[in-house]
mmCIF file of C-alpha atoms and ligand atoms in Angstrom:
data_model
loop_
_atom_site.group_PDB
_atom_site.id
_atom_site.type_symbol
_atom_site.label_atom_id
_atom_site.label_comp_id
_atom_site.label_asym_id
_atom_site.label_seq_id
_atom_site.Cartn_x
_atom_site.Cartn_y
_atom_site.Cartn_z
ATOM 1 C CA ASP A 1 -107.766 17.338 -18.947
ATOM 2 C CA ASP A 2 -106.346 20.480 -21.337
ATOM 3 C CA ASP A 3 -109.149 19.694 -23.888
ATOM 4 C CA ASP A 4 -111.747 20.247 -21.092
ATOM 5 C CA TYR A 5 -110.263 23.739 -20.118
ATOM 6 C CA ASN A 6 -109.794 24.702 -23.844
ATOM 7 C CA ALA A 7 -113.775 23.799 -24.238
ATOM 8 C CA PHE A 8 -114.850 27.413 -22.726
ATOM 9 C CA ILE A 9 -111.990 29.626 -24.068
ATOM 10 C CA GLU A 10 -113.157 31.276 -27.007
ATOM 11 C CA LYS A 11 -111.275 33.052 -29.141
ATOM 12 C CA PRO A 12 -113.974 35.732 -30.677
ATOM 13 C CA ASP A 13 -114.066 37.025 -34.329
ATOM 14 C CA ILE A 14 -116.032 40.039 -33.413
ATOM 15 C CA ASN A 15 -115.209 43.334 -32.430
ATOM 16 C CA PHE A 16 -116.181 46.965 -31.679
ATOM 17 C CA SER A 17 -117.395 47.493 -35.219
ATOM 18 C CA HIS A 18 -119.906 44.970 -34.962
ATOM 19 C CA ILE A 19 -121.279 46.846 -32.040
ATOM 20 C CA GLY A 20 -124.203 48.994 -32.811
ATOM 21 C CA GLY A 21 -124.510 52.282 -30.682
ATOM 22 C CA MET A 22 -122.797 52.026 -27.553
ATOM 23 C CA ASP A 23 -120.635 54.284 -28.041
ATOM 24 C CA GLU A 24 -119.967 55.711 -24.403
ATOM 25 C CA ILE A 25 -119.416 52.215 -22.789
ATOM 26 C CA LYS A 26 -117.233 51.494 -25.992
ATOM 27 C CA ASP A 27 -115.059 54.835 -24.750
ATOM 28 C CA ASP A 28 -115.036 53.370 -20.891
ATOM 29 C CA ILE A 29 -114.128 50.282 -21.959
ATOM 30 C CA ARG A 30 -111.186 51.562 -23.843
ATOM 31 C CA ILE A 31 -109.870 53.866 -21.003
ATOM 32 C CA LYS A 32 -110.525 51.371 -18.596
ATOM 33 C CA ILE A 33 -109.623 48.097 -19.783
ATOM 34 C CA ILE A 34 -108.031 48.527 -23.374
ATOM 35 C CA GLU A 35 -105.284 51.148 -23.267
ATOM 36 C CA PRO A 36 -103.905 50.160 -19.915
ATOM 37 C CA LEU A 37 -103.090 47.172 -21.709
ATOM 38 C CA ALA A 38 -101.692 48.628 -24.634
ATOM 39 C CA ASN A 39 -99.944 51.446 -22.836
ATOM 40 C CA PRO A 40 -98.710 50.198 -19.424
ATOM 41 C CA GLU A 41 -96.400 53.197 -18.920
ATOM 42 C CA LEU A 42 -98.386 55.795 -19.932
ATOM 43 C CA PHE A 43 -100.780 54.807 -17.078
ATOM 44 C CA LYS A 44 -98.363 54.288 -14.837
ATOM 45 C CA ALA A 45 -97.057 57.991 -15.284
ATOM 46 C CA PHE A 46 -100.300 59.066 -14.370
ATOM 47 C CA GLY A 47 -100.453 56.788 -11.199
ATOM 48 C CA LYS A 48 -103.163 54.439 -13.108
ATOM 49 C CA LYS A 49 -102.506 50.430 -13.051
ATOM 50 C CA ALA A 50 -104.637 48.552 -15.407
ATOM 51 C CA GLY A 51 -106.947 46.034 -13.013
ATOM 52 C CA GLY A 52 -109.880 45.995 -11.804
ATOM 53 C CA GLY A 53 -113.344 45.438 -13.619
ATOM 54 C CA ILE A 54 -116.598 46.933 -14.985
ATOM 55 C CA LEU A 55 -120.013 45.892 -13.704
ATOM 56 C CA MET A 56 -122.801 46.358 -16.619
ATOM 57 C CA TYR A 57 -126.556 46.563 -15.970
ATOM 58 C CA GLY A 58 -129.258 46.567 -17.611
ATOM 59 C CA PRO A 59 -132.551 44.916 -19.426
ATOM 60 C CA PRO A 60 -131.737 41.277 -20.869
ATOM 61 C CA GLY A 61 -130.920 41.205 -24.638
ATOM 62 C CA CYS A 62 -129.412 44.533 -24.679
ATOM 63 C CA GLY A 63 -125.609 43.325 -25.504
ATOM 64 C CA LYS A 64 -124.110 42.993 -22.301
ATOM 65 C CA THR A 65 -122.363 39.169 -23.636
ATOM 66 C CA TYR A 66 -121.939 40.572 -27.253
ATOM 67 C CA LEU A 67 -120.138 43.561 -25.726
ATOM 68 C CA SER A 68 -117.771 41.583 -23.976
ATOM 69 C CA ARG A 69 -116.911 39.106 -26.377
ATOM 70 C CA ALA A 70 -116.163 41.851 -29.099
ATOM 71 C CA THR A 71 -113.724 43.632 -26.402
ATOM 72 C CA ALA A 72 -111.953 40.564 -26.528
ATOM 73 C CA GLY A 73 -112.001 40.842 -30.310
ATOM 74 C CA GLU A 74 -111.017 44.376 -30.220
ATOM 75 C CA ILE A 75 -107.774 43.388 -28.526
ATOM 76 C CA SER A 76 -107.658 39.841 -30.097
ATOM 77 C CA SER A 77 -107.215 38.372 -26.564
ATOM 78 C CA LYS A 78 -109.106 35.384 -25.604
ATOM 79 C CA PHE A 79 -112.729 35.457 -23.800
ATOM 80 C CA MET A 80 -114.475 33.143 -21.256
ATOM 81 C CA ASN A 81 -118.113 33.394 -20.351
ATOM 82 C CA ILE A 82 -118.807 32.330 -17.015
ATOM 83 C CA GLY A 83 -122.356 31.875 -16.082
ATOM 84 C CA ILE A 84 -122.089 31.707 -12.121
ATOM 85 C CA GLU A 85 -124.664 28.955 -12.117
ATOM 86 C CA GLU A 86 -121.965 26.669 -13.552
ATOM 87 C CA VAL A 87 -119.393 27.364 -10.900
ATOM 88 C CA LEU A 88 -121.996 26.373 -7.791
ATOM 89 C CA ASP A 89 -121.632 23.242 -6.103
ATOM 90 C CA MET A 90 -123.511 21.990 -3.264
ATOM 91 C CA TRP A 91 -120.362 20.267 -1.613
ATOM 92 C CA VAL A 92 -118.302 22.639 0.981
ATOM 93 C CA GLY A 93 -115.454 24.521 -0.753
ATOM 94 C CA ASN A 94 -116.250 23.163 -4.045
ATOM 95 C CA SER A 95 -117.777 26.186 -5.675
ATOM 96 C CA GLU A 96 -114.335 28.343 -4.635
ATOM 97 C CA LYS A 97 -112.606 25.660 -5.718
ATOM 98 C CA ASN A 98 -114.346 25.742 -9.192
ATOM 99 C CA LEU A 99 -113.772 29.805 -9.202
ATOM 100 C CA HIS A 100 -110.479 29.407 -8.504
ATOM 101 C CA GLU A 101 -109.498 26.936 -11.224
ATOM 102 C CA LYS A 102 -111.292 29.705 -13.706
ATOM 103 C CA PHE A 103 -109.580 32.089 -12.691
ATOM 104 C CA GLU A 104 -105.970 30.146 -13.313
ATOM 105 C CA ILE A 105 -107.495 29.300 -16.635
ATOM 106 C CA ALA A 106 -107.424 32.837 -17.437
ATOM 107 C CA ARG A 107 -104.250 33.863 -15.956
ATOM 108 C CA GLN A 108 -102.920 30.868 -17.862
ATOM 109 C CA ASN A 109 -104.363 32.099 -21.272
ATOM 110 C CA ASN A 110 -103.646 35.928 -20.783
ATOM 111 C CA PRO A 111 -104.211 38.318 -21.999
ATOM 112 C CA CYS A 112 -107.720 36.916 -21.500
ATOM 113 C CA VAL A 113 -111.335 38.647 -20.981
ATOM 114 C CA MET A 114 -113.417 37.146 -18.445
ATOM 115 C CA PHE A 115 -117.109 37.694 -18.517
ATOM 116 C CA PHE A 116 -119.186 36.953 -15.388
ATOM 117 C CA ASP A 117 -122.975 36.758 -16.203
ATOM 118 C CA GLU A 118 -125.296 36.965 -13.454
ATOM 119 C CA ILE A 119 -122.646 38.080 -10.668
ATOM 120 C CA ASP A 120 -125.452 38.661 -7.863
ATOM 121 C CA ALA A 121 -125.550 34.604 -7.922
ATOM 122 C CA LEU A 122 -122.380 34.545 -6.176
ATOM 123 C CA GLY A 123 -124.095 35.355 -2.899
ATOM 124 C CA SER A 124 -126.948 32.962 -3.654
ATOM 125 C CA LYS A 125 -127.507 30.247 -0.743
ATOM 126 C CA ARG A 126 -127.370 27.446 -3.575
ATOM 127 C CA SER A 127 -123.690 27.674 -3.774
ATOM 128 C CA ASP A 128 -123.732 24.306 -1.030
ATOM 129 C CA LEU A 129 -125.770 23.520 2.217
ATOM 130 C CA ARG A 130 -124.199 25.627 4.965
ATOM 131 C CA GLN A 131 -125.835 29.379 5.373
ATOM 132 C CA SER A 132 -122.465 30.892 5.223
ATOM 133 C CA ALA A 133 -121.639 29.690 1.403
ATOM 134 C CA GLY A 134 -122.550 32.567 -0.436
ATOM 135 C CA ARG A 135 -120.578 34.867 2.116
ATOM 136 C CA ASN A 136 -117.486 32.412 1.537
ATOM 137 C CA LEU A 137 -117.985 32.655 -2.205
ATOM 138 C CA ILE A 138 -117.714 36.405 -2.542
ATOM 139 C CA ASN A 139 -114.956 36.353 -0.917
ATOM 140 C CA GLN A 140 -113.030 34.039 -2.801
ATOM 141 C CA PHE A 141 -114.021 36.030 -5.888
ATOM 142 C CA LEU A 142 -112.589 39.222 -4.324
ATOM 143 C CA GLN A 143 -109.599 37.519 -3.414
ATOM 144 C CA GLU A 144 -108.952 36.374 -7.126
ATOM 145 C CA MET A 145 -109.953 39.769 -8.364
ATOM 146 C CA ASP A 146 -107.258 41.453 -5.983
ATOM 147 C CA GLY A 147 -104.716 39.049 -6.694
ATOM 148 C CA ILE A 148 -101.279 39.824 -6.231
ATOM 149 C CA ASP A 149 -100.949 42.990 -8.808
ATOM 150 C CA SER A 150 -98.721 40.971 -11.545
ATOM 151 C CA LYS A 151 -100.629 37.658 -10.803
ATOM 152 C CA ASN A 152 -103.688 39.162 -12.849
ATOM 153 C CA GLU A 153 -101.649 40.935 -15.306
ATOM 154 C CA GLY A 154 -103.636 40.530 -18.850
ATOM 155 C CA VAL A 155 -106.646 39.112 -17.260
ATOM 156 C CA LEU A 156 -109.393 41.757 -17.492
ATOM 157 C CA ILE A 157 -112.680 41.324 -15.978
ATOM 158 C CA LEU A 158 -116.566 42.137 -16.847
ATOM 159 C CA GLY A 159 -119.623 41.346 -15.461
ATOM 160 C CA ALA A 160 -123.090 41.731 -15.603
ATOM 161 C CA THR A 161 -126.113 41.622 -13.412
ATOM 162 C CA ASN A 162 -129.657 42.635 -13.732
ATOM 163 C CA SER A 163 -130.052 43.859 -9.896
ATOM 164 C CA PRO A 164 -126.761 46.409 -9.322
ATOM 165 C CA TRP A 165 -129.193 47.530 -5.911
ATOM 166 C CA HIS A 166 -128.352 44.156 -4.654
ATOM 167 C CA ILE A 167 -124.693 43.967 -5.547
ATOM 168 C CA ASP A 168 -122.490 43.626 -2.075
ATOM 169 C CA SER A 169 -120.737 46.727 -1.554
ATOM 170 C CA ALA A 170 -117.387 45.356 -1.548
ATOM 171 C CA PHE A 171 -117.697 44.137 -5.011
ATOM 172 C CA LEU A 172 -117.587 47.973 -5.495
ATOM 173 C CA ARG A 173 -114.186 49.183 -4.210
ATOM 174 C CA PRO A 174 -111.254 50.651 -5.833
ATOM 175 C CA GLY A 175 -109.605 48.125 -8.006
ATOM 176 C CA ARG A 176 -112.783 45.902 -7.883
ATOM 177 C CA PHE A 177 -115.845 46.729 -10.023
ATOM 178 C CA ASP A 178 -114.919 50.557 -9.872
ATOM 179 C CA ARG A 179 -117.116 51.382 -12.786
ATOM 180 C CA ILE A 180 -120.781 50.599 -13.107
ATOM 181 C CA ILE A 181 -122.574 51.119 -16.835
ATOM 182 C CA PHE A 182 -125.798 51.176 -17.525
ATOM 183 C CA VAL A 183 -126.453 49.268 -20.780
ATOM 184 C CA PRO A 184 -129.563 50.557 -22.144
ATOM 185 C CA PRO A 185 -132.114 49.524 -24.751
ATOM 186 C CA PRO A 186 -130.689 50.298 -27.968
ATOM 187 C CA ASP A 187 -132.194 54.007 -29.090
ATOM 188 C CA LEU A 188 -133.191 55.123 -32.253
ATOM 189 C CA SER A 189 -129.532 55.519 -33.904
ATOM 190 C CA ALA A 190 -128.475 52.381 -32.538
ATOM 191 C CA ARG A 191 -131.358 50.560 -33.531
ATOM 192 C CA THR A 192 -130.640 52.123 -37.197
ATOM 193 C CA SER A 193 -127.020 50.686 -36.991
ATOM 194 C CA ILE A 194 -127.838 47.284 -35.474
ATOM 195 C CA VAL A 195 -130.586 46.501 -38.405
ATOM 196 C CA GLU A 196 -128.069 47.687 -40.922
ATOM 197 C CA MET A 197 -125.115 45.286 -39.270
ATOM 198 C CA MET A 198 -127.276 42.298 -39.369
ATOM 199 C CA LEU A 199 -128.343 42.717 -43.204
ATOM 200 C CA ARG A 200 -124.827 43.475 -44.443
ATOM 201 C CA ASP A 201 -123.824 39.783 -44.883
ATOM 202 C CA LYS A 202 -127.146 38.638 -46.426
ATOM 203 C CA PRO A 203 -129.022 39.192 -49.474
ATOM 204 C CA ALA A 204 -130.773 41.922 -49.198
ATOM 205 C CA GLU A 205 -132.069 45.049 -51.086
ATOM 206 C CA SER A 206 -130.864 48.728 -49.892
ATOM 207 C CA MET A 207 -133.788 50.040 -47.626
ATOM 208 C CA ASP A 208 -134.824 52.918 -44.913
ATOM 209 C CA TYR A 209 -132.657 51.424 -41.684
ATOM 210 C CA GLY A 210 -134.021 54.209 -40.060
ATOM 211 C CA LYS A 211 -137.560 53.788 -40.945
ATOM 212 C CA ILE A 212 -137.298 50.307 -39.388
ATOM 213 C CA ALA A 213 -135.877 51.771 -36.454
ATOM 214 C CA SER A 214 -138.487 54.064 -36.098
ATOM 215 C CA LYS A 215 -140.804 51.044 -35.942
ATOM 216 C CA THR A 216 -139.367 48.746 -33.295
ATOM 217 C CA ASP A 217 -139.248 51.244 -30.190
ATOM 218 C CA GLY A 218 -138.486 49.106 -27.267
ATOM 219 C CA PHE A 219 -136.592 46.388 -29.082
ATOM 220 C CA SER A 220 -133.669 45.040 -27.690
ATOM 221 C CA GLY A 221 -130.873 43.721 -29.904
ATOM 222 C CA ALA A 222 -131.734 39.952 -28.821
ATOM 223 C CA ASP A 223 -135.294 41.376 -30.424
ATOM 224 C CA LEU A 224 -134.165 42.952 -33.442
ATOM 225 C CA LYS A 225 -131.983 39.451 -34.226
ATOM 226 C CA LEU A 226 -135.268 37.623 -33.703
ATOM 227 C CA LEU A 227 -136.872 40.254 -36.253
ATOM 228 C CA ILE A 228 -133.987 39.931 -39.118
ATOM 229 C CA ASP A 229 -134.023 36.174 -38.696
ATOM 230 C CA LEU A 230 -137.670 35.939 -39.212
ATOM 231 C CA ALA A 231 -137.644 38.234 -42.320
ATOM 232 C CA THR A 232 -134.507 35.748 -43.577
ATOM 233 C CA GLU A 233 -136.553 32.694 -43.080
ATOM 234 C CA GLU A 234 -139.156 33.880 -45.057
ATOM 235 C CA LYS A 235 -137.096 34.857 -47.758
ATOM 236 C CA LEU A 236 -135.311 31.787 -47.603
ATOM 237 C CA ARG A 237 -138.366 29.768 -47.859
ATOM 238 C CA GLN A 238 -139.509 31.802 -50.910
ATOM 239 C CA SER A 239 -135.917 31.179 -52.779
ATOM 240 C CA MET A 240 -136.407 27.764 -51.850
ATOM 241 C CA ARG A 241 -139.536 27.683 -54.078
ATOM 242 C CA SER A 242 -138.411 29.862 -56.763
ATOM 243 C CA GLY A 243 -134.990 27.981 -56.827
ATOM 244 C CA LYS A 244 -133.303 31.396 -57.152
ATOM 245 C CA ILE A 245 -131.984 34.160 -54.500
ATOM 246 C CA GLU A 246 -135.052 35.963 -53.548
ATOM 247 C CA LYS A 247 -133.634 39.554 -51.681
ATOM 248 C CA ILE A 248 -134.839 40.395 -48.238
ATOM 249 C CA THR A 249 -136.738 43.590 -48.500
ATOM 250 C CA GLN A 250 -137.753 46.547 -46.591
ATOM 251 C CA SER A 251 -141.563 45.223 -46.697
ATOM 252 C CA ASP A 252 -140.327 41.301 -45.167
ATOM 253 C CA VAL A 253 -138.618 43.512 -42.502
ATOM 254 C CA LEU A 254 -141.841 45.586 -41.517
ATOM 255 C CA ASN A 255 -143.933 42.740 -41.626
ATOM 256 C CA ALA A 256 -141.996 40.983 -39.341
ATOM 257 C CA VAL A 257 -142.142 43.331 -36.804
ATOM 258 C CA LYS A 258 -145.951 42.606 -35.704
ATOM 259 C CA LYS A 259 -144.555 39.017 -34.561
ATOM 260 C CA VAL A 260 -141.709 40.290 -32.461
ATOM 261 C CA ARG A 261 -142.484 41.389 -28.921
ATOM 262 C CA PRO A 262 -140.386 44.634 -27.926
ATOM 263 C CA SER A 263 -139.100 43.006 -24.690
ATOM 264 C CA THR A 264 -137.649 46.292 -22.918
ATOM 265 C CA LYS A 265 -140.867 47.950 -23.159
ATOM 266 C CA GLU A 266 -141.311 47.011 -19.324
ATOM 267 C CA TRP A 267 -137.981 47.901 -18.218
HETATM 268 P P1 ATP B 1 -128.526 38.872 -20.926
HETATM 269 O O1 ATP B 1 -128.842 39.501 -20.005
HETATM 270 O O2 ATP B 1 -129.881 37.791 -21.487
HETATM 271 O O3 ATP B 1 -127.401 37.737 -20.958
HETATM 272 P P2 ATP B 1 -127.106 40.445 -22.825
HETATM 273 O O4 ATP B 1 -127.550 41.907 -22.556
HETATM 274 O O5 ATP B 1 -125.766 39.620 -22.671
HETATM 275 O O6 ATP B 1 -128.522 39.806 -22.206
HETATM 276 P P3 ATP B 1 -126.442 39.445 -25.422
HETATM 277 O O7 ATP B 1 -126.883 38.253 -25.362
HETATM 278 O O8 ATP B 1 -125.141 40.268 -25.713
HETATM 279 O O9 ATP B 1 -127.612 40.175 -24.566
HETATM 280 O O10 ATP B 1 -127.293 40.009 -26.982
HETATM 281 C C1 ATP B 1 -128.134 39.321 -27.471
HETATM 282 C C2 ATP B 1 -127.993 39.263 -29.059
HETATM 283 O O11 ATP B 1 -128.497 40.612 -29.249
HETATM 284 C C3 ATP B 1 -126.523 39.320 -29.492
HETATM 285 O O12 ATP B 1 -125.789 37.666 -29.880
HETATM 286 C C4 ATP B 1 -126.196 39.890 -30.546
HETATM 287 O O13 ATP B 1 -126.584 39.744 -31.737
HETATM 288 C C5 ATP B 1 -127.539 40.948 -30.654
HETATM 289 N N1 ATP B 1 -127.052 42.466 -30.088
HETATM 290 C C6 ATP B 1 -127.055 43.032 -28.556
HETATM 291 N N2 ATP B 1 -126.588 44.223 -28.730
HETATM 292 C C7 ATP B 1 -126.447 44.326 -29.944
HETATM 293 C C8 ATP B 1 -125.514 45.617 -30.083
HETATM 294 N N3 ATP B 1 -125.517 46.867 -29.802
HETATM 295 N N4 ATP B 1 -125.083 45.697 -31.850
HETATM 296 C C9 ATP B 1 -125.393 44.669 -32.349
HETATM 297 N N5 ATP B 1 -125.985 43.155 -32.140
HETATM 298 C C10 ATP B 1 -126.547 43.142 -30.765
#
């Protein structure tokens, strides 16, 4: 069973330096999650204790998962990426049991960042055959989150939702998800640094990252990743033909811009 457990525990090798932009959010995570863990006495003196979580919302592909993973890397902790879908089970009581197990694994592996994607699915009717099922699972989640103070020591909780307006208000009480953060599409300066980061470890000529950023309005982080992947593949193909490394150029990247749809435009 241990092997099974370890299968969903990661030890991330990225940290905040791999995240472009998002300065305010990083700061929020530092003060709410990282510092209380590093300086428990200081926070206690100000009547603040570790615990509670941060809920993020915003368009898909803009770094909620990536940022959570980087948070774990920042404090050299373990990381669990938990989709609510994988917890849901049609049999009475099984979803609650699955969820409890995830929390137990995190507690045994502390410090550990737990990231819950699509947290609103907790209340979904698919969790089992009864009408009240969603409610039971929400209650289980809240109970796990409240914990007994010391029980959740070193267990840090981040959640993501695409529809914060549907979140059950019980989640939002102090000590629970008492901070809600909007994770916006990357702005011009964030796109500039994301593109630069993504090319950092590749054979690429130096280029005007700001220029690329200005041509990628509405691109999510995931769109930018696709953009760089396309430019990279093109150069890889050329290199295979010529038998030597052909560096990625600014015009390779600008040519690829036309092939990617800016996915946050409608948001
Ligand atoms: P979803 O709601 O679809 O789960 P998400 O907000 O969790 O989306 P991620 O999966 O974190 O999005 O981001 C997709 C990819 O985009 C990441 O793997 C990463 O490569 C890149 N990315 C997103 N934002 C950033 C960023 N600020 N800096 C660097 N890379 C980023």
